[in-house]
Every structure is written in C-alpha cells, then in structure tokens.
CSV table of N, CA and C in Angstrom, one decimal:
chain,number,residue,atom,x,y,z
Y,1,UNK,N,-61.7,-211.9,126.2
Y,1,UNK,CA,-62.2,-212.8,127.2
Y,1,UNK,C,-63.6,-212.3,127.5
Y,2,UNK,N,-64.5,-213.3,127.5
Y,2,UNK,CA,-66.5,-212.7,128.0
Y,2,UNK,C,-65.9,-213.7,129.5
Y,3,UNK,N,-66.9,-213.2,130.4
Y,3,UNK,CA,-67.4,-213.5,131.7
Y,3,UNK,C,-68.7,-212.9,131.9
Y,4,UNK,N,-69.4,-214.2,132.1
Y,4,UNK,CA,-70.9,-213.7,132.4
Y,4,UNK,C,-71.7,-215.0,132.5
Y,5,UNK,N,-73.4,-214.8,132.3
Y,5,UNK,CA,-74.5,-216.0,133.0
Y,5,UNK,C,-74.6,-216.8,131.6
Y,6,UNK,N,-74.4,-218.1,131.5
Y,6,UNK,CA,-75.2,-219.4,130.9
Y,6,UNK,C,-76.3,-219.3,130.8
Y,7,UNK,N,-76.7,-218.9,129.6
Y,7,UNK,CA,-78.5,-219.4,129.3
Y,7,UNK,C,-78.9,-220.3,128.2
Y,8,UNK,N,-80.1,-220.5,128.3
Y,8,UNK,CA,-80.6,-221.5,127.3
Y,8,UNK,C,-82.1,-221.3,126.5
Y,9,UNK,N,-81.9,-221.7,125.6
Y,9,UNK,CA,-83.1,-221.1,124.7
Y,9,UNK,C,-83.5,-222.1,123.7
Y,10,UNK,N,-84.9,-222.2,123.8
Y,10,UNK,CA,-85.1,-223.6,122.8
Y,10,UNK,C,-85.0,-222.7,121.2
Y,11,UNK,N,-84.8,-221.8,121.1
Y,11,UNK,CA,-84.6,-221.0,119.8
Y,11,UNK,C,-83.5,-220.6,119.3
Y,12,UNK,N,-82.6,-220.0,120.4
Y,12,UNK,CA,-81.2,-219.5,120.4
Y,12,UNK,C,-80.1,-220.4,120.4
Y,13,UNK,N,-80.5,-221.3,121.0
Y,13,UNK,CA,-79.5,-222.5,121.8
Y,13,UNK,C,-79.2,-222.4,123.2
Y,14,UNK,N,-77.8,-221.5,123.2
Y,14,UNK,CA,-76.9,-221.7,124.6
Y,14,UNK,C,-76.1,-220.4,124.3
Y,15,UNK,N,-76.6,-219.7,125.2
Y,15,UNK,CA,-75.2,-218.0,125.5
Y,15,UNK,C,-74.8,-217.4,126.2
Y,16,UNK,N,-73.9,-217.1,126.4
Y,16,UNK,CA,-73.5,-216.2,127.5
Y,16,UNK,C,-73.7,-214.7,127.1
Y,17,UNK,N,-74.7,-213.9,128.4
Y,17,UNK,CA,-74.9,-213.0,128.6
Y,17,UNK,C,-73.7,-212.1,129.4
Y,18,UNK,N,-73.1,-211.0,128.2
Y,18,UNK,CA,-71.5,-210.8,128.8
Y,18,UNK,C,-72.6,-209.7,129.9
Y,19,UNK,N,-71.1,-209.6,131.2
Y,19,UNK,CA,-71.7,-208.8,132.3
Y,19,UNK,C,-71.1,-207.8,132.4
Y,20,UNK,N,-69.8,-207.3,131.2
Y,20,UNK,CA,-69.4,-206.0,131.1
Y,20,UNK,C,-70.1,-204.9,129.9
Y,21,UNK,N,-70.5,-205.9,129.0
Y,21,UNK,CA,-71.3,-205.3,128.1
Y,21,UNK,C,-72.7,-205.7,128.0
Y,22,UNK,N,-73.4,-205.5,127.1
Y,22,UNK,CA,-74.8,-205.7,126.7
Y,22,UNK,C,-75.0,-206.3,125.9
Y,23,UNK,N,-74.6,-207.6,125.5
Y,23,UNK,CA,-74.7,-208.4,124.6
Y,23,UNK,C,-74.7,-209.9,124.8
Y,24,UNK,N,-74.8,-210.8,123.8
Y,24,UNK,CA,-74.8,-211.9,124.3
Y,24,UNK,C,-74.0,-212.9,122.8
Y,25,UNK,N,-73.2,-213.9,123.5
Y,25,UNK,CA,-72.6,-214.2,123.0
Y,25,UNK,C,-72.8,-216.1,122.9
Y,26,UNK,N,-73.4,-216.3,121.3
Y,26,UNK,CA,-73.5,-217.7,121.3
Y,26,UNK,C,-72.3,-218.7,121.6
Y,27,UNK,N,-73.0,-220.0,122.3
Y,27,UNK,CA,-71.8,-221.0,122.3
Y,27,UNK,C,-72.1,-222.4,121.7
Y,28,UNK,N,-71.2,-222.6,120.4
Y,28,UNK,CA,-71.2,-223.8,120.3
Y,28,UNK,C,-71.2,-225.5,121.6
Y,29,UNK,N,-71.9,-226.3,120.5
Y,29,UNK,CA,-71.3,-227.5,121.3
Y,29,UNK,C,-70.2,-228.2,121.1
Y,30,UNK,N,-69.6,-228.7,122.1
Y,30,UNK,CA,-68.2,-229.1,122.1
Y,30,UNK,C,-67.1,-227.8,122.6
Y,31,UNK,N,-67.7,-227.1,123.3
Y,31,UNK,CA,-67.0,-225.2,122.9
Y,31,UNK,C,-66.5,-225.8,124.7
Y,32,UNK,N,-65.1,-225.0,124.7
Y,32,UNK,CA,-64.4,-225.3,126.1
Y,32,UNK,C,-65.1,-223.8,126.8
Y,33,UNK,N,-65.3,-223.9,128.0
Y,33,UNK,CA,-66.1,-222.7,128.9
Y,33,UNK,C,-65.1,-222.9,130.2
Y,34,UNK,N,-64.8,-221.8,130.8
Y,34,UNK,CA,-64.7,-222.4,132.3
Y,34,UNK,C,-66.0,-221.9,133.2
Y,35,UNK,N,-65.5,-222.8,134.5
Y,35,UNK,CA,-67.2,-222.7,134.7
Y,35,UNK,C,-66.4,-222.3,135.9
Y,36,UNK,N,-67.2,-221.1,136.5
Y,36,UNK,CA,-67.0,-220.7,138.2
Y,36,UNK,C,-67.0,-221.3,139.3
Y,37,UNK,N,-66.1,-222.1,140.1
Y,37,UNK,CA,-66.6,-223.0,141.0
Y,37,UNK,C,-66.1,-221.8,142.2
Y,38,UNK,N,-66.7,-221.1,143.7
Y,38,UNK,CA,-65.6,-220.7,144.8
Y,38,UNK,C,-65.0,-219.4,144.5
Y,39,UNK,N,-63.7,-219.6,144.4
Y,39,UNK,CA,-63.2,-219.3,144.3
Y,39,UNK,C,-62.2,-219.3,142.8
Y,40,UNK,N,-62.1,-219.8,141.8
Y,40,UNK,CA,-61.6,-220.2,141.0
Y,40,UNK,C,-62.2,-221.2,139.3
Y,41,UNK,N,-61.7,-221.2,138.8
Y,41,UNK,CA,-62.4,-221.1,137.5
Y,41,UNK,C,-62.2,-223.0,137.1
Y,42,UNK,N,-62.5,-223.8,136.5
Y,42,UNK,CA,-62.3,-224.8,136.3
Y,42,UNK,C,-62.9,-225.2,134.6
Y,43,UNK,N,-62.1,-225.5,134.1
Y,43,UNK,CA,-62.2,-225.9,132.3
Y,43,UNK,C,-63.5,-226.7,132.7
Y,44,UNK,N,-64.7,-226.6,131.3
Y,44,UNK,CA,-65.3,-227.4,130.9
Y,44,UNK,C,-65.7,-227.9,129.6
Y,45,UNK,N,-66.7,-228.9,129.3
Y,45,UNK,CA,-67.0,-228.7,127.6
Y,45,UNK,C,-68.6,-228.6,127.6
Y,46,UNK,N,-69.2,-228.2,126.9
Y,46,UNK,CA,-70.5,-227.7,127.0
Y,46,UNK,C,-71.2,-228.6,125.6
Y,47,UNK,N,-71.8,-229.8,126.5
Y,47,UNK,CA,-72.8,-230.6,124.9
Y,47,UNK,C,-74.1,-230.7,125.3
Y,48,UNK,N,-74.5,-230.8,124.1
Y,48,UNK,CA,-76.3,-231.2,123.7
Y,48,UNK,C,-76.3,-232.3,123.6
Y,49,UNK,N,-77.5,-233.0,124.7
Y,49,UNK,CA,-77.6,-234.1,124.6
Y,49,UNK,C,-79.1,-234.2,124.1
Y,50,UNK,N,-79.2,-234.9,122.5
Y,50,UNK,CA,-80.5,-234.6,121.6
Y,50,UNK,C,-81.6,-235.7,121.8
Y,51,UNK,N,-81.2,-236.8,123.1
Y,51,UNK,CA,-82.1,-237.4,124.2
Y,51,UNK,C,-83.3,-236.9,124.9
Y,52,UNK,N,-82.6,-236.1,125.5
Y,52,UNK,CA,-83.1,-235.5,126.6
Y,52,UNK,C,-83.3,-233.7,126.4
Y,53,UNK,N,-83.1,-233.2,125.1
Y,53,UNK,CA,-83.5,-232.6,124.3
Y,53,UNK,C,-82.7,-231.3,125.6
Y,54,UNK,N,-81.4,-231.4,126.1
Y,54,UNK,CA,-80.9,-230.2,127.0
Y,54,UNK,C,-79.4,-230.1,126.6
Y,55,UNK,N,-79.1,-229.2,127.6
Y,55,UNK,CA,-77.8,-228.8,127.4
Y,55,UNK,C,-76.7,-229.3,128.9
Y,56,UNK,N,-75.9,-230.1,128.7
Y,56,UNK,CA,-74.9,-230.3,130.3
Y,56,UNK,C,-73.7,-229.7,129.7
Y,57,UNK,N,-72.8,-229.8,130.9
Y,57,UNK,CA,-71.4,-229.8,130.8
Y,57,UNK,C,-70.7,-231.5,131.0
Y,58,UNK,N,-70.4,-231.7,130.5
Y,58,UNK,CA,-69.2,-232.9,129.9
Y,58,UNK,C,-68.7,-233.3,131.2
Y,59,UNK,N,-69.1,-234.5,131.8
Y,59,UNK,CA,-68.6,-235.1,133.1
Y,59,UNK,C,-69.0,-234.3,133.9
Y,60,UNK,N,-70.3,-233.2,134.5
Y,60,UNK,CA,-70.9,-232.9,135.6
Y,60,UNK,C,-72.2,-232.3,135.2
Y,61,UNK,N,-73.0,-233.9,134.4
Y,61,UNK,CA,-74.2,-233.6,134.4
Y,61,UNK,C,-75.1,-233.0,135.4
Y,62,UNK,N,-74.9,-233.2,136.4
Y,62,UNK,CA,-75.9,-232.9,137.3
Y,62,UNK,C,-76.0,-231.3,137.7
Y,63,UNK,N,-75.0,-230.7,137.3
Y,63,UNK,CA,-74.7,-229.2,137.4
Y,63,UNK,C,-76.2,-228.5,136.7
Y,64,UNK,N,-76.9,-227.8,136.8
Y,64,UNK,CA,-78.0,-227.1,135.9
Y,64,UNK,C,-76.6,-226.0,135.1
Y,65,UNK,N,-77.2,-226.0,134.0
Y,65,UNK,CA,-75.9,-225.0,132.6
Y,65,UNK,C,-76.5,-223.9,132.8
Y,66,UNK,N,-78.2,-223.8,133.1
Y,66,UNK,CA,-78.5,-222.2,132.9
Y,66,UNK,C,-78.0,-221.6,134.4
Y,67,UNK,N,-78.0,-220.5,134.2
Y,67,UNK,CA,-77.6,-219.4,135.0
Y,67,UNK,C,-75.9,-219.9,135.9
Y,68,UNK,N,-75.5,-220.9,134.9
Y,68,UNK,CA,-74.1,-221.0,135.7
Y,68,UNK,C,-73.1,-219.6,135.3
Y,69,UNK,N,-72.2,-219.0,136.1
Y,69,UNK,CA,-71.3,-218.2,135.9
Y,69,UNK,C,-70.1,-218.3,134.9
Y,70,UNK,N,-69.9,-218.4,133.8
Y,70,UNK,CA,-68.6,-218.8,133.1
Y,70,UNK,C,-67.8,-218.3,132.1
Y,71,UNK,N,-66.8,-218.4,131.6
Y,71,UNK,CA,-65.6,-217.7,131.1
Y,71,UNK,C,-65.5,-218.0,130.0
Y,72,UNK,N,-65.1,-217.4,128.4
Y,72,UNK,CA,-64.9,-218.0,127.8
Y,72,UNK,C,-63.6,-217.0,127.3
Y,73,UNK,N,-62.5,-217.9,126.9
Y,73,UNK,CA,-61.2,-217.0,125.9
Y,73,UNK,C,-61.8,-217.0,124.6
C-alpha cells in the first residue's frame, strides 16, 4: 500500500510521491486511487482528459488532482 501527494507533470504524467519513503510512484489512467476526504478514504478513478490537455478524477472534476492526498493498494 503507497499513501502520499498527487502530482502532475507534463513529462512524467501523474504520481504519487510516497510519504514513507523517497520515491515516487507512477499512475496509470483508469488506475483506482482512494482519495482523502476528512476523515476517511473514498474510491476513485483517475483520467486524462486529452481536451483539455489535464488530469481529473472520474465524477469530481472540479476537485484539483495535484497535491490531493491518496492511497493506492
């Protein structure tokens, strides 16, 4: 399991920077994440939308993806 920050990179793509170790870990699109909400963790899907040349989460575009908190198994 990684836990750590959502970033984005017009070179890289999309990673999570783990916050127990020093590394970073790419994520596909279509890739399930959970995303930190509170208290508690909530499933997401993470796509590129090649429109608008960015990255959302699947039913809560409005969320910004970089520096969200999230989980992946």
């Amino acid at each position: 399991m990684i836990t750590g920050v959502l970033n984005t990179d017009s070179k890289a793509g999309v990673y999570i920077t783990d916050e127990k170790q020093s590394r970073s870990v790419n994520v596909r699109p279509g890739q399930y994440l959970y995303l930190a909400v509170n208290d508690c963790w909530i499933p997401v899907i993470i796509r590129y939308f090649p429109r608008s040349h960015g990255w959302v989460f699947q039913n809560l575009e409005n969320i910004d993806v970089d520096g969200q908190k999230v989980m992946m198994k």
